[in-house]
DNA sequence: GCGGATCAC
DNA sequence: TATGGTGATCCGC
């Protein structure tokens, strides 16, 4: 998407300074900067959003203050020493400078808005934006003159420009157009890298070489005249901007014309559109230089889609990206591949233009007197003392005009998440219900890509825009809605409990899954399973596929161990209370942990031994631990495939429900021990260890081209839809473990109630005795949870001394954990910077002592 | 591993 | 009335 860096409004002074970079020429339509800023401030001031912006700004200022204090303590000697070290590194970077690649950054102009204008002629010549009243993704250039920008709420935009037309986004359409563009790009670099729907990097080095020997025919294109109304809409709009004179042609651009525009042989050459009775006119031949290639690309894009693109050409991606912004819209710019050209280009460039330098970094550097890249270079020694190594290495790269010269293949995905903003929700029931909905959506997405992850993170934003995240890592990868919700619910509960009796006043909730097993992890897993089986272990019959009926088999008592020991989340809460996060992990108590480490070692040894035996004849008879059928005369691979299939099948999933640490689902499979060994994560081997479904990762790695979409809509959709797909066990899982267990004592889980619940009749809350209308067990459990909490608080208030001791402790631990959590705030010891670009090579020891102060001369 | 921040789009 | 959603990374614990 187009660079919106300067368009984002910050707060306070920033907000005023940052908005509206419009150079309004006298007499032109639009607003001047002052007016824009005044309107924005009027709409913003006093809002909760603004309050939070101010708060964040204060934090940044504190960070800067600390940095300045540090700076004041730096001695000249330290600085000299740093200078030598930094210059040594700079010298190495300089020596590795690579100018031999031609990188291109292509960026569609006002993409979403341009598509909408193309498809609806009525929108032409009008200020429009794509998005909603809450948030805009893009605006056209007409609207920008009023200060209407991406990432601006629609209602503010409307105040700036009452005529503004806000078009709801249409991502399917944008995706389709994007695909058309990508088809073109692939002709020049089959390995091009799409950054988003409207932005891509290409390495055209190879294409340029091949192109040198291409005949003209291969470089000849025709102007399509078929549907002139829709043609070049965006280009025309660009023309009206008056940024430069493009009167000659909306298609062929600024500077140099194509090499030779011969008019002969109109029947050879290329045409973007194969179908349709279009008349082809104006043959154009593009040259063989990089500039010509990029013109050709942009020409073809416009011919094919009716939309204009801007582009940058440079010896690396960092520069190419900056270049594409230079002559936007509908223009291009090249930095020639010489060191001198690069340094000239960089010299006066504001660092903020560089991808990776955001608002905060800009402000911090500005405090050190660094605004341009040349200044960044001048202060290199100081920066190396004030920032982390990653950061100053990054800075040094920038100030030398260095960047990536190859396009990294998309790596494996590291996380997947859903989040939603809504109007305030403060009722716990609603919050749980929403959480469940998010988990369902997320599970769907995960399963589409065959992913399972171990870490679940919830994100909460309250009505004051304060954001909190809470995470938990479980022993084995999970992916179903039930599994994820079971964890997320507990994380949410901890937060709700912590603030009790005040409600959490939420405006956003999100759920994320990360910690996907790597390729290596999966292989490891596979090996350990094979090894285990080859070691001759047998799996005794399990309960078999889950019955359909409502038999008591489906309602196992919580395993005794669950009640005897603290639940997983109780432990988590305890951790917070005691303030030592590291002591206890997701599995087990201290003693167990000690045992575990021993067990793991034993297990590892066993696995290694088994690995050796992998060469043994591998045909044999195995019993599938999921379906309990004997598989005779099969290879291990075939057997594993069978197990995979069983696990994927609904009944298999049922039988191997994940262990979430609470132990609540553990009783589901009667052959706990063996099942666990089979699916072992290599962490525990005792008989409390649960069965889990993640032992065999069947989903392959997914190379995704993450096409981030700027969502233009906020959907305040927190409807409580059906909640009918949760397993009966969630009853135990949520209501009775934890407080429930202590309420009713260890042995007496209220079985009668459970039976009543699961018999499909009325759900009667065992705490308040009220019949609950919800058909959903999890929601019912949530209700019981809340009732239990009310009970606790009520009793605390009225009858403190008569409380069951354990109960009192529970409620206290919640309180203390909260205050602890709350107190964790900004803890920046030393100004740091995060960067989103691949780290530089580490400095190797070097003997070079030469100085490089002449870089900018 | 967790939580807060920063950044890009 | 009203200030987004997704993914990644870094840093200090």
mmCIF file with all atom_site columns, N, CA, C and O (backbone and C1' of nucleotides) in Angstrom, chain A residues 9 44 133 388 390 413 415 417 419 421 507 710-711, chain C:
data_model
loop_
_atom_site.group_PDB
_atom_site.id
_atom_site.type_symbol
_atom_site.label_atom_id
_atom_site.label_alt_id
_atom_site.label_comp_id
_atom_site.label_asym_id
_atom_site.label_entity_id
_atom_site.label_seq_id
_atom_site.pdbx_PDB_ins_code
_atom_site.Cartn_x
_atom_site.Cartn_y
_atom_site.Cartn_z
_atom_site.occupancy
_atom_site.B_iso_or_equiv
_atom_site.pdbx_formal_charge
_atom_site.auth_seq_id
_atom_site.auth_comp_id
_atom_site.auth_asym_id
_atom_site.auth_atom_id
_atom_site.pdbx_PDB_model_num
ATOM 1   N N     . UNK A 1 9   ? -1.881  9.868   12.082 1.00 0.00 ? 9   UNK A N     1
ATOM 2   C CA    . UNK A 1 9   ? -1.879  10.893  13.094 1.00 0.00 ? 9   UNK A CA    1
ATOM 3   C C     . UNK A 1 9   ? -1.390  10.324  14.402 1.00 0.00 ? 9   UNK A C     1
ATOM 4   O O     . UNK A 1 9   ? -1.788  9.270   14.841 1.00 0.00 ? 9   UNK A O     1
ATOM 5   N N     . UNK A 1 44  ? -10.792 14.950  17.786 1.00 0.00 ? 44  UNK A N     1
ATOM 6   C CA    . UNK A 1 44  ? -10.016 13.976  18.555 1.00 0.00 ? 44  UNK A CA    1
ATOM 7   C C     . UNK A 1 44  ? -9.951  14.287  20.048 1.00 0.00 ? 44  UNK A C     1
ATOM 8   O O     . UNK A 1 44  ? -10.092 13.409  20.878 1.00 0.00 ? 44  UNK A O     1
ATOM 9   N N     . UNK A 1 133 ? -17.009 4.135   8.291  1.00 0.00 ? 133 UNK A N     1
ATOM 10  C CA    . UNK A 1 133 ? -17.045 5.306   9.145  1.00 0.00 ? 133 UNK A CA    1
ATOM 11  C C     . UNK A 1 133 ? -15.978 5.203   10.251 1.00 0.00 ? 133 UNK A C     1
ATOM 12  O O     . UNK A 1 133 ? -15.513 6.214   10.762 1.00 0.00 ? 133 UNK A O     1
ATOM 13  N N     . UNK A 1 388 ? 20.794  -1.060  20.580 1.00 0.00 ? 388 UNK A N     1
ATOM 14  C CA    . UNK A 1 388 ? 21.212  -2.467  20.536 1.00 0.00 ? 388 UNK A CA    1
ATOM 15  C C     . UNK A 1 388 ? 22.030  -2.718  19.274 1.00 0.00 ? 388 UNK A C     1
ATOM 16  O O     . UNK A 1 388 ? 21.986  -1.935  18.327 1.00 0.00 ? 388 UNK A O     1
ATOM 17  N N     . UNK A 1 390 ? 21.627  -4.997  16.981 1.00 0.00 ? 390 UNK A N     1
ATOM 18  C CA    . UNK A 1 390 ? 20.753  -5.147  15.819 1.00 0.00 ? 390 UNK A CA    1
ATOM 19  C C     . UNK A 1 390 ? 20.377  -3.780  15.260 1.00 0.00 ? 390 UNK A C     1
ATOM 20  O O     . UNK A 1 390 ? 20.361  -3.576  14.042 1.00 0.00 ? 390 UNK A O     1
ATOM 21  N N     . UNK A 1 413 ? 4.905   -19.780 8.043  1.00 0.00 ? 413 UNK A N     1
ATOM 22  C CA    . UNK A 1 413 ? 4.117   -18.915 8.906  1.00 0.00 ? 413 UNK A CA    1
ATOM 23  C C     . UNK A 1 413 ? 4.490   -19.151 10.367 1.00 0.00 ? 413 UNK A C     1
ATOM 24  O O     . UNK A 1 413 ? 4.767   -20.268 10.780 1.00 0.00 ? 413 UNK A O     1
ATOM 25  N N     . UNK A 1 415 ? 2.657   -17.458 13.022 1.00 0.00 ? 415 UNK A N     1
ATOM 26  C CA    . UNK A 1 415 ? 1.490   -17.308 13.887 1.00 0.00 ? 415 UNK A CA    1
ATOM 27  C C     . UNK A 1 415 ? 0.243   -17.082 13.051 1.00 0.00 ? 415 UNK A C     1
ATOM 28  O O     . UNK A 1 415 ? 0.331   -16.758 11.869 1.00 0.00 ? 415 UNK A O     1
ATOM 29  N N     . UNK A 1 417 ? -3.852  -15.440 13.703 1.00 0.00 ? 417 UNK A N     1
ATOM 30  C CA    . UNK A 1 417 ? -4.676  -14.802 14.724 1.00 0.00 ? 417 UNK A CA    1
ATOM 31  C C     . UNK A 1 417 ? -5.964  -14.248 14.157 1.00 0.00 ? 417 UNK A C     1
ATOM 32  O O     . UNK A 1 417 ? -6.100  -14.038 12.951 1.00 0.00 ? 417 UNK A O     1
ATOM 33  N N     . UNK A 1 419 ? -8.814  -11.117 15.465 1.00 0.00 ? 419 UNK A N     1
ATOM 34  C CA    . UNK A 1 419 ? -9.211  -10.155 16.484 1.00 0.00 ? 419 UNK A CA    1
ATOM 35  C C     . UNK A 1 419 ? -10.352 -9.327  15.960 1.00 0.00 ? 419 UNK A C     1
ATOM 36  O O     . UNK A 1 419 ? -10.544 -9.205  14.750 1.00 0.00 ? 419 UNK A O     1
ATOM 37  N N     . UNK A 1 421 ? -12.933 -5.818  16.837 1.00 0.00 ? 421 UNK A N     1
ATOM 38  C CA    . UNK A 1 421 ? -13.292 -4.631  17.620 1.00 0.00 ? 421 UNK A CA    1
ATOM 39  C C     . UNK A 1 421 ? -14.808 -4.514  17.654 1.00 0.00 ? 421 UNK A C     1
ATOM 40  O O     . UNK A 1 421 ? -15.477 -4.877  16.695 1.00 0.00 ? 421 UNK A O     1
ATOM 41  N N     . UNK A 1 507 ? -13.122 -3.370  24.264 1.00 0.00 ? 507 UNK A N     1
ATOM 42  C CA    . UNK A 1 507 ? -13.514 -2.891  22.937 1.00 0.00 ? 507 UNK A CA    1
ATOM 43  C C     . UNK A 1 507 ? -12.903 -3.767  21.842 1.00 0.00 ? 507 UNK A C     1
ATOM 44  O O     . UNK A 1 507 ? -13.247 -3.666  20.681 1.00 0.00 ? 507 UNK A O     1
ATOM 45  N N     . UNK A 1 710 ? -5.345  -4.456  4.352  1.00 0.00 ? 710 UNK A N     1
ATOM 46  C CA    . UNK A 1 710 ? -5.762  -3.431  5.274  1.00 0.00 ? 710 UNK A CA    1
ATOM 47  C C     . UNK A 1 710 ? -7.264  -3.522  5.360  1.00 0.00 ? 710 UNK A C     1
ATOM 48  O O     . UNK A 1 710 ? -7.950  -3.217  4.417  1.00 0.00 ? 710 UNK A O     1
ATOM 49  N N     . UNK A 1 711 ? -7.727  -3.993  6.474  1.00 0.00 ? 711 UNK A N     1
ATOM 50  C CA    . UNK A 1 711 ? -9.162  -4.122  6.586  1.00 0.00 ? 711 UNK A CA    1
ATOM 51  C C     . UNK A 1 711 ? -9.776  -2.756  6.753  1.00 0.00 ? 711 UNK A C     1
ATOM 52  O O     . UNK A 1 711 ? -9.347  -1.976  7.559  1.00 0.00 ? 711 UNK A O     1
ATOM 53  P P     . DT  C 2 1   ? -23.382 11.369  17.999 1.00 0.00 ? 1   DT  C P     1
ATOM 54  O "O5'" . DT  C 2 1   ? -22.938 10.266  19.042 1.00 0.00 ? 1   DT  C "O5'" 1
ATOM 55  C "C5'" . DT  C 2 1   ? -23.599 9.141   19.537 1.00 0.00 ? 1   DT  C "C5'" 1
ATOM 56  C "C4'" . DT  C 2 1   ? -22.683 7.938   19.511 1.00 0.00 ? 1   DT  C "C4'" 1
ATOM 57  C "C3'" . DT  C 2 1   ? -21.192 8.258   19.376 1.00 0.00 ? 1   DT  C "C3'" 1
ATOM 58  O "O3'" . DT  C 2 1   ? -20.486 7.287   20.123 1.00 0.00 ? 1   DT  C "O3'" 1
ATOM 59  C "C1'" . DT  C 2 1   ? -21.865 6.999   17.524 1.00 0.00 ? 1   DT  C "C1'" 1
ATOM 60  P P     . DA  C 2 2   ? -18.981 7.460   20.601 1.00 0.00 ? 2   DA  C P     1
ATOM 61  O "O5'" . DA  C 2 2   ? -18.181 6.735   19.430 1.00 0.00 ? 2   DA  C "O5'" 1
ATOM 62  C "C5'" . DA  C 2 2   ? -18.606 5.456   18.965 1.00 0.00 ? 2   DA  C "C5'" 1
ATOM 63  C "C4'" . DA  C 2 2   ? -17.780 5.080   17.762 1.00 0.00 ? 2   DA  C "C4'" 1
ATOM 64  C "C3'" . DA  C 2 2   ? -16.369 5.633   17.815 1.00 0.00 ? 2   DA  C "C3'" 1
ATOM 65  O "O3'" . DA  C 2 2   ? -15.466 4.635   17.390 1.00 0.00 ? 2   DA  C "O3'" 1
ATOM 66  C "C1'" . DA  C 2 2   ? -17.438 6.404   15.869 1.00 0.00 ? 2   DA  C "C1'" 1
ATOM 67  P P     . DT  C 2 3   ? -14.184 4.412   18.263 1.00 0.00 ? 3   DT  C P     1
ATOM 68  O "O5'" . DT  C 2 3   ? -13.303 3.817   17.101 1.00 0.00 ? 3   DT  C "O5'" 1
ATOM 69  C "C5'" . DT  C 2 3   ? -13.053 4.616   15.937 1.00 0.00 ? 3   DT  C "C5'" 1
ATOM 70  C "C4'" . DT  C 2 3   ? -11.775 4.135   15.321 1.00 0.00 ? 3   DT  C "C4'" 1
ATOM 71  C "C3'" . DT  C 2 3   ? -10.822 3.406   16.254 1.00 0.00 ? 3   DT  C "C3'" 1
ATOM 72  O "O3'" . DT  C 2 3   ? -9.952  2.631   15.437 1.00 0.00 ? 3   DT  C "O3'" 1
ATOM 73  C "C1'" . DT  C 2 3   ? -9.860  5.423   15.658 1.00 0.00 ? 3   DT  C "C1'" 1
ATOM 74  P P     . DG  C 2 4   ? -9.535  1.199   15.914 1.00 0.00 ? 4   DG  C P     1
ATOM 75  O "O5'" . DG  C 2 4   ? -9.647  0.345   14.574 1.00 0.00 ? 4   DG  C "O5'" 1
ATOM 76  C "C5'" . DG  C 2 4   ? -10.930 0.107   13.979 1.00 0.00 ? 4   DG  C "C5'" 1
ATOM 77  C "C4'" . DG  C 2 4   ? -10.834 -1.112  13.099 1.00 0.00 ? 4   DG  C "C4'" 1
ATOM 78  C "C3'" . DG  C 2 4   ? -10.294 -2.337  13.819 1.00 0.00 ? 4   DG  C "C3'" 1
ATOM 79  O "O3'" . DG  C 2 4   ? -10.977 -3.481  13.319 1.00 0.00 ? 4   DG  C "O3'" 1
ATOM 80  C "C1'" . DG  C 2 4   ? -8.788  -1.703  12.107 1.00 0.00 ? 4   DG  C "C1'" 1
ATOM 81  P P     . DG  C 2 5   ? -10.786 -4.846  14.098 1.00 0.00 ? 5   DG  C P     1
ATOM 82  O "O5'" . DG  C 2 5   ? -9.742  -5.602  13.159 1.00 0.00 ? 5   DG  C "O5'" 1
ATOM 83  C "C5'" . DG  C 2 5   ? -10.111 -5.848  11.815 1.00 0.00 ? 5   DG  C "C5'" 1
ATOM 84  C "C4'" . DG  C 2 5   ? -9.101  -6.757  11.178 1.00 0.00 ? 5   DG  C "C4'" 1
ATOM 85  C "C3'" . DG  C 2 5   ? -8.591  -7.888  12.060 1.00 0.00 ? 5   DG  C "C3'" 1
ATOM 86  O "O3'" . DG  C 2 5   ? -8.424  -8.995  11.191 1.00 0.00 ? 5   DG  C "O3'" 1
ATOM 87  C "C1'" . DG  C 2 5   ? -6.779  -6.529  11.431 1.00 0.00 ? 5   DG  C "C1'" 1
ATOM 88  P P     . DT  C 2 6   ? -7.938  -10.363 11.730 1.00 0.00 ? 6   DT  C P     1
ATOM 89  O "O5'" . DT  C 2 6   ? -6.421  -10.382 11.250 1.00 0.00 ? 6   DT  C "O5'" 1
ATOM 90  C "C5'" . DT  C 2 6   ? -6.167  -10.459 9.862  1.00 0.00 ? 6   DT  C "C5'" 1
ATOM 91  C "C4'" . DT  C 2 6   ? -4.688  -10.643 9.640  1.00 0.00 ? 6   DT  C "C4'" 1
ATOM 92  C "C3'" . DT  C 2 6   ? -4.016  -11.679 10.547 1.00 0.00 ? 6   DT  C "C3'" 1
ATOM 93  O "O3'" . DT  C 2 6   ? -3.346  -12.579 9.695  1.00 0.00 ? 6   DT  C "O3'" 1
ATOM 94  C "C1'" . DT  C 2 6   ? -2.825  -9.633  10.592 1.00 0.00 ? 6   DT  C "C1'" 1
ATOM 95  P P     . DG  C 2 7   ? -2.578  -13.818 10.336 1.00 0.00 ? 7   DG  C P     1
ATOM 96  O "O5'" . DG  C 2 7   ? -1.060  -13.331 10.352 1.00 0.00 ? 7   DG  C "O5'" 1
ATOM 97  C "C5'" . DG  C 2 7   ? -0.499  -12.856 9.147  1.00 0.00 ? 7   DG  C "C5'" 1
ATOM 98  C "C4'" . DG  C 2 7   ? 0.880   -12.319 9.440  1.00 0.00 ? 7   DG  C "C4'" 1
ATOM 99  C "C3'" . DG  C 2 7   ? 1.700   -13.171 10.427 1.00 0.00 ? 7   DG  C "C3'" 1
ATOM 100 O "O3'" . DG  C 2 7   ? 2.920   -13.527 9.805  1.00 0.00 ? 7   DG  C "O3'" 1
ATOM 101 C "C1'" . DG  C 2 7   ? 1.773   -10.880 11.019 1.00 0.00 ? 7   DG  C "C1'" 1
ATOM 102 P P     . DA  C 2 8   ? 3.960   -14.464 10.563 1.00 0.00 ? 8   DA  C P     1
ATOM 103 O "O5'" . DA  C 2 8   ? 5.150   -13.465 10.874 1.00 0.00 ? 8   DA  C "O5'" 1
ATOM 104 C "C5'" . DA  C 2 8   ? 5.635   -12.609 9.852  1.00 0.00 ? 8   DA  C "C5'" 1
ATOM 105 C "C4'" . DA  C 2 8   ? 6.562   -11.624 10.493 1.00 0.00 ? 8   DA  C "C4'" 1
ATOM 106 C "C3'" . DA  C 2 8   ? 7.510   -12.256 11.515 1.00 0.00 ? 8   DA  C "C3'" 1
ATOM 107 O "O3'" . DA  C 2 8   ? 8.839   -12.152 11.042 1.00 0.00 ? 8   DA  C "O3'" 1
ATOM 108 C "C1'" . DA  C 2 8   ? 6.498   -10.253 12.351 1.00 0.00 ? 8   DA  C "C1'" 1
ATOM 109 P P     . DT  C 2 9   ? 10.005  -12.826 11.883 1.00 0.00 ? 9   DT  C P     1
ATOM 110 O "O5'" . DT  C 2 9   ? 10.524  -11.592 12.749 1.00 0.00 ? 9   DT  C "O5'" 1
ATOM 111 C "C5'" . DT  C 2 9   ? 10.706  -10.336 12.122 1.00 0.00 ? 9   DT  C "C5'" 1
ATOM 112 C "C4'" . DT  C 2 9   ? 11.111  -9.347  13.196 1.00 0.00 ? 9   DT  C "C4'" 1
ATOM 113 C "C3'" . DT  C 2 9   ? 12.087  -9.973  14.202 1.00 0.00 ? 9   DT  C "C3'" 1
ATOM 114 O "O3'" . DT  C 2 9   ? 13.219  -9.146  14.276 1.00 0.00 ? 9   DT  C "O3'" 1
ATOM 115 C "C1'" . DT  C 2 9   ? 10.252  -8.932  15.303 1.00 0.00 ? 9   DT  C "C1'" 1
ATOM 116 P P     . DC  C 2 10  ? 14.510  -9.672  15.016 1.00 0.00 ? 10  DC  C P     1
ATOM 117 O "O5'" . DC  C 2 10  ? 14.583  -8.630  16.220 1.00 0.00 ? 10  DC  C "O5'" 1
ATOM 118 C "C5'" . DC  C 2 10  ? 14.147  -7.304  15.986 1.00 0.00 ? 10  DC  C "C5'" 1
ATOM 119 C "C4'" . DC  C 2 10  ? 14.089  -6.564  17.289 1.00 0.00 ? 10  DC  C "C4'" 1
ATOM 120 C "C3'" . DC  C 2 10  ? 15.056  -7.092  18.338 1.00 0.00 ? 10  DC  C "C3'" 1
ATOM 121 O "O3'" . DC  C 2 10  ? 15.682  -6.000  18.979 1.00 0.00 ? 10  DC  C "O3'" 1
ATOM 122 C "C1'" . DC  C 2 10  ? 12.847  -7.149  19.179 1.00 0.00 ? 10  DC  C "C1'" 1
ATOM 123 P P     . DC  C 2 11  ? 16.976  -6.241  19.835 1.00 0.00 ? 11  DC  C P     1
ATOM 124 O "O5'" . DC  C 2 11  ? 16.471  -5.846  21.289 1.00 0.00 ? 11  DC  C "O5'" 1
ATOM 125 C "C5'" . DC  C 2 11  ? 15.564  -4.763  21.414 1.00 0.00 ? 11  DC  C "C5'" 1
ATOM 126 C "C4'" . DC  C 2 11  ? 15.041  -4.729  22.823 1.00 0.00 ? 11  DC  C "C4'" 1
ATOM 127 C "C3'" . DC  C 2 11  ? 16.012  -5.337  23.845 1.00 0.00 ? 11  DC  C "C3'" 1
ATOM 128 O "O3'" . DC  C 2 11  ? 16.053  -4.511  24.982 1.00 0.00 ? 11  DC  C "O3'" 1
ATOM 129 C "C1'" . DC  C 2 11  ? 13.918  -6.436  23.945 1.00 0.00 ? 11  DC  C "C1'" 1
ATOM 130 P P     . DG  C 2 12  ? 17.279  -4.702  25.982 1.00 0.00 ? 12  DG  C P     1
ATOM 131 O "O5'" . DG  C 2 12  ? 16.500  -4.937  27.348 1.00 0.00 ? 12  DG  C "O5'" 1
ATOM 132 C "C5'" . DG  C 2 12  ? 15.325  -4.182  27.601 1.00 0.00 ? 12  DG  C "C5'" 1
ATOM 133 C "C4'" . DG  C 2 12  ? 14.531  -4.869  28.686 1.00 0.00 ? 12  DG  C "C4'" 1
ATOM 134 C "C3'" . DG  C 2 12  ? 15.413  -5.519  29.765 1.00 0.00 ? 12  DG  C "C3'" 1
ATOM 135 O "O3'" . DG  C 2 12  ? 14.839  -5.273  31.029 1.00 0.00 ? 12  DG  C "O3'" 1
ATOM 136 C "C1'" . DG  C 2 12  ? 14.012  -7.144  28.793 1.00 0.00 ? 12  DG  C "C1'" 1
ATOM 137 P P     . DC  C 2 13  ? 15.759  -5.481  32.341 1.00 0.00 ? 13  DC  C P     1
ATOM 138 O "O5'" . DC  C 2 13  ? 14.929  -6.548  33.193 1.00 0.00 ? 13  DC  C "O5'" 1
ATOM 139 C "C5'" . DC  C 2 13  ? 14.603  -7.746  32.576 1.00 0.00 ? 13  DC  C "C5'" 1
ATOM 140 C "C4'" . DC  C 2 13  ? 13.166  -8.062  32.838 1.00 0.00 ? 13  DC  C "C4'" 1
ATOM 141 C "C3'" . DC  C 2 13  ? 12.990  -9.046  33.981 1.00 0.00 ? 13  DC  C "C3'" 1
ATOM 142 O "O3'" . DC  C 2 13  ? 11.706  -8.893  34.524 1.00 0.00 ? 13  DC  C "O3'" 1
ATOM 143 C "C1'" . DC  C 2 13  ? 12.514  -10.110 31.915 1.00 0.00 ? 13  DC  C "C1'" 1
#
